[in-house]
């Protein structure tokens, strides 16, 4: 339908708003694409040493994913259509129109999407993320583990959403290829608090 198509476009445009870049600019901080992992995301904002800015980035990036899916649900779209809308928000974050397609890795945005789409799935992924991060202090490893845990969970509990959610996971995993390389080489960035 026309509504579905328009929402896909709106979700992409909304996802394209990079809160890391915007907040850094607003607070006169260095561009997150110029330091650390060079990723415009909450983890890299934390590397800057600004917990509040990192938290605000996390909330903003999660919020745009959540709002996109919430809008789709509010307009009466089917859950599977809501999941496609969520996927477009994640793609917007990764390949943003306003930032010459140099975006983030999509983890926080996907978390926001999941939160509205299926809160138990978001809870499981969130718990896996926290557990791995607590044990190893590596954000990318926690994100990869949460992504991997999500696939069987969705297959079992929400098989109708499996295609868009698996695609979302696949895109996020591909986006972490440099992190995977560093993890395998044993030199991925660890957080020290
Ligand atoms: O959420 C992004 C995280 O998985 C990795 O970020 O900055 O450590 O590459 P970064």
Short mmCIF file of C-alpha atoms and ligand atoms in Angstrom, two decimals:
data_model
loop_
_atom_site.label_atom_id
_atom_site.label_comp_id
_atom_site.label_asym_id
_atom_site.label_seq_id
_atom_site.Cartn_x
_atom_site.Cartn_y
_atom_site.Cartn_z
CA UNK A 1 0.00 0.00 0.00
CA UNK A 2 0.94 3.65 -0.35
CA UNK A 3 1.06 4.11 3.45
CA UNK A 4 3.51 1.24 3.78
CA UNK A 5 5.78 2.66 1.06
CA UNK A 6 5.66 6.17 2.56
CA UNK A 7 6.48 4.78 6.00
CA UNK A 8 9.46 2.86 4.62
CA UNK A 9 10.79 6.14 3.16
CA UNK A 10 10.04 8.07 6.38
CA UNK A 11 11.78 5.38 8.47
CA UNK A 12 14.88 5.59 6.26
CA UNK A 13 14.95 9.41 6.56
CA UNK A 14 14.41 9.23 10.33
CA UNK A 15 17.08 6.55 10.69
CA UNK A 16 19.49 8.78 8.77
CA UNK A 17 19.58 11.26 11.66
CA UNK A 18 22.85 10.47 13.47
CA UNK A 19 22.51 11.49 17.11
CA UNK A 20 26.22 10.93 17.75
CA UNK A 21 27.16 13.45 15.05
CA UNK A 22 24.40 15.90 15.99
CA UNK A 23 25.01 15.83 19.74
CA UNK A 24 28.79 16.10 19.30
CA UNK A 25 28.27 19.16 17.09
CA UNK A 26 25.78 20.66 19.52
CA UNK A 27 28.12 20.22 22.50
CA UNK A 28 31.22 21.36 20.55
CA UNK A 29 32.87 17.95 20.87
CA UNK A 30 35.04 16.27 18.22
CA UNK A 31 33.16 14.40 15.50
CA UNK A 32 32.83 10.74 16.59
CA UNK A 33 33.89 9.75 13.06
CA UNK A 34 37.33 11.24 13.75
CA UNK A 35 38.39 9.34 16.90
CA UNK A 36 38.28 5.92 18.56
CA UNK A 37 36.62 3.38 16.32
CA UNK A 38 35.42 6.28 14.10
CA UNK A 39 31.90 4.98 14.55
CA UNK A 40 29.09 7.51 15.10
CA UNK A 41 27.44 5.56 17.91
CA UNK A 42 26.93 5.49 21.67
CA UNK A 43 29.95 3.22 22.38
CA UNK A 44 32.33 5.57 20.63
CA UNK A 45 30.79 8.59 22.37
CA UNK A 46 31.65 6.82 25.63
CA UNK A 47 35.27 6.63 24.46
CA UNK A 48 35.21 10.42 24.31
CA UNK A 49 34.66 10.27 28.07
CA UNK A 50 31.18 11.78 28.07
CA UNK A 51 28.79 9.36 29.72
CA UNK A 52 25.81 11.67 29.44
CA UNK A 53 26.47 12.35 25.77
CA UNK A 54 26.84 8.59 25.18
CA UNK A 55 23.57 7.94 27.01
CA UNK A 56 21.81 10.68 25.02
CA UNK A 57 23.15 9.15 21.78
CA UNK A 58 21.89 5.73 22.85
CA UNK A 59 18.44 7.11 23.69
CA UNK A 60 18.25 9.11 20.45
CA UNK A 61 19.37 6.26 18.21
CA UNK A 62 17.07 3.79 19.99
CA UNK A 63 14.27 6.34 19.94
CA UNK A 64 14.29 6.81 16.17
CA UNK A 65 14.00 3.04 15.62
CA UNK A 66 11.24 2.80 18.20
CA UNK A 67 9.32 5.78 16.77
CA UNK A 68 9.45 4.36 13.23
CA UNK A 69 7.94 1.03 14.34
CA UNK A 70 5.49 2.73 16.70
CA UNK A 71 4.23 4.88 13.79
CA UNK A 72 3.79 1.78 11.64
CA UNK A 73 1.87 0.02 14.44
CA UNK A 74 -0.21 3.15 15.06
CA UNK A 75 -1.18 3.27 11.36
CA UNK A 76 -2.44 -0.30 11.61
CA UNK A 77 0.32 -2.02 9.63
CA UNK A 78 0.85 -5.74 10.17
CA UNK A 79 3.70 -6.78 12.52
CA UNK A 80 5.75 -8.06 9.56
CA UNK A 81 5.30 -4.68 7.81
CA UNK A 82 6.32 -2.94 11.05
CA UNK A 83 9.49 -5.06 11.03
CA UNK A 84 10.31 -3.95 7.46
CA UNK A 85 9.78 -0.33 8.50
CA UNK A 86 12.17 -0.94 11.42
CA UNK A 87 14.72 -2.45 9.05
CA UNK A 88 14.61 0.73 6.94
CA UNK A 89 15.31 2.82 10.05
CA UNK A 90 18.38 0.65 10.76
CA UNK A 91 19.51 0.98 7.12
CA UNK A 92 19.05 4.76 7.46
CA UNK A 93 21.35 4.74 10.49
CA UNK A 94 23.98 2.67 8.68
CA UNK A 95 23.77 4.46 5.31
CA UNK A 96 22.47 7.93 6.21
CA UNK A 97 21.32 10.24 3.46
CA UNK A 98 22.44 13.36 5.38
CA UNK A 99 25.96 12.11 6.13
CA UNK A 100 27.09 10.96 2.68
CA UNK A 101 26.08 7.38 3.59
CA UNK A 102 28.77 7.16 6.30
CA UNK A 103 26.73 5.95 9.26
CA UNK A 104 26.95 3.76 12.32
CA UNK A 105 26.56 0.06 12.99
CA UNK A 106 22.84 -0.02 13.72
CA UNK A 107 22.87 -1.72 17.12
CA UNK A 108 21.05 0.93 19.17
CA UNK A 109 18.55 1.63 16.39
CA UNK A 110 17.81 -2.10 16.07
CA UNK A 111 17.33 -2.27 19.85
CA UNK A 112 14.71 0.50 19.61
CA UNK A 113 13.00 -1.30 16.73
CA UNK A 114 12.88 -4.54 18.71
CA UNK A 115 11.62 -2.84 21.83
CA UNK A 116 8.37 -1.86 20.07
CA UNK A 117 8.19 -4.88 17.76
CA UNK A 118 8.72 -7.53 20.45
CA UNK A 119 9.83 -6.37 23.90
CA UNK A 120 10.72 -9.91 25.09
CA UNK A 121 13.15 -10.22 22.16
CA UNK A 122 14.61 -6.81 23.05
CA UNK A 123 14.95 -7.93 26.66
CA UNK A 124 16.77 -11.14 25.69
CA UNK A 125 19.11 -9.27 23.31
CA UNK A 126 19.68 -6.57 25.95
CA UNK A 127 20.50 -9.11 28.66
CA UNK A 128 22.94 -10.95 26.36
CA UNK A 129 24.57 -7.61 25.50
CA UNK A 130 24.93 -6.63 29.17
CA UNK A 131 26.21 -10.07 30.22
CA UNK A 132 28.93 -10.15 27.54
CA UNK A 133 29.88 -6.52 28.08
CA UNK A 134 30.12 -7.06 31.85
CA UNK A 135 32.37 -10.10 31.38
CA UNK A 136 34.60 -8.86 28.53
CA UNK A 137 34.17 -5.03 28.40
CA UNK A 138 34.03 -5.15 24.58
CA UNK A 139 31.00 -3.41 23.02
CA UNK A 140 31.30 -5.06 19.60
CA UNK A 141 31.51 -8.58 21.06
CA UNK A 142 28.41 -7.87 23.15
CA UNK A 143 26.56 -6.57 20.06
CA UNK A 144 27.57 -9.58 17.96
CA UNK A 145 26.47 -12.01 20.68
CA UNK A 146 23.12 -10.23 21.10
CA UNK A 147 22.54 -10.38 17.33
CA UNK A 148 23.36 -14.07 17.15
CA UNK A 149 21.11 -14.86 20.13
CA UNK A 150 18.24 -13.03 18.49
CA UNK A 151 17.94 -15.24 15.41
CA UNK A 152 16.89 -18.53 17.11
CA UNK A 153 14.73 -16.60 19.57
CA UNK A 154 12.78 -14.94 16.73
CA UNK A 155 12.59 -18.20 14.77
CA UNK A 156 10.94 -19.83 17.76
CA UNK A 157 8.74 -17.03 19.10
CA UNK A 158 7.94 -14.80 16.10
CA UNK A 159 8.60 -16.79 12.90
CA UNK A 160 6.49 -14.32 10.89
CA UNK A 161 9.09 -11.61 11.59
CA UNK A 162 12.07 -13.80 10.86
CA UNK A 163 12.97 -12.54 7.37
CA UNK A 164 13.19 -8.79 8.14
CA UNK A 165 14.76 -9.39 11.57
CA UNK A 166 17.35 -11.84 10.16
CA UNK A 167 18.19 -9.33 7.43
CA UNK A 168 18.63 -6.67 10.09
CA UNK A 169 20.98 -8.98 12.00
CA UNK A 170 22.91 -9.85 8.83
CA UNK A 171 23.43 -6.18 7.92
CA UNK A 172 24.61 -5.39 11.46
CA UNK A 173 27.02 -8.35 11.44
CA UNK A 174 28.45 -7.27 8.07
CA UNK A 175 28.83 -3.77 9.43
CA UNK A 176 30.98 -5.19 12.24
CA UNK A 177 33.48 -6.84 9.89
CA UNK A 178 36.37 -4.62 11.01
CA UNK A 179 35.44 -5.30 14.65
CA UNK A 180 35.35 -9.06 13.90
CA UNK A 181 38.83 -8.78 12.36
CA UNK A 182 40.13 -6.99 15.47
CA UNK A 183 38.41 -9.51 17.77
CA UNK A 184 40.06 -12.40 15.91
CA UNK A 185 43.41 -10.62 16.03
CA UNK A 186 42.93 -10.02 19.78
CA UNK A 187 43.22 -6.24 19.56
CA UNK A 188 39.62 -5.02 19.77
CA UNK A 189 39.05 -1.92 21.91
CA UNK A 190 38.19 -2.72 25.55
CA UNK A 191 36.45 -0.32 27.88
CA UNK A 192 38.22 0.49 31.13
CA UNK A 193 36.11 2.17 33.76
O1 LIG B 1 27.19 -0.53 18.82
C1 LIG B 1 28.37 -0.50 18.12
C2 LIG B 1 29.30 -1.49 18.74
O2 LIG B 1 28.83 -2.78 18.48
C3 LIG B 1 30.70 -1.36 18.28
O3 LIG B 1 31.07 -0.03 18.29
O4 LIG B 1 32.63 1.84 18.33
O5 LIG B 1 33.30 -0.36 19.34
O6 LIG B 1 33.11 -0.12 16.86
P1 LIG B 1 32.62 0.36 18.18
#
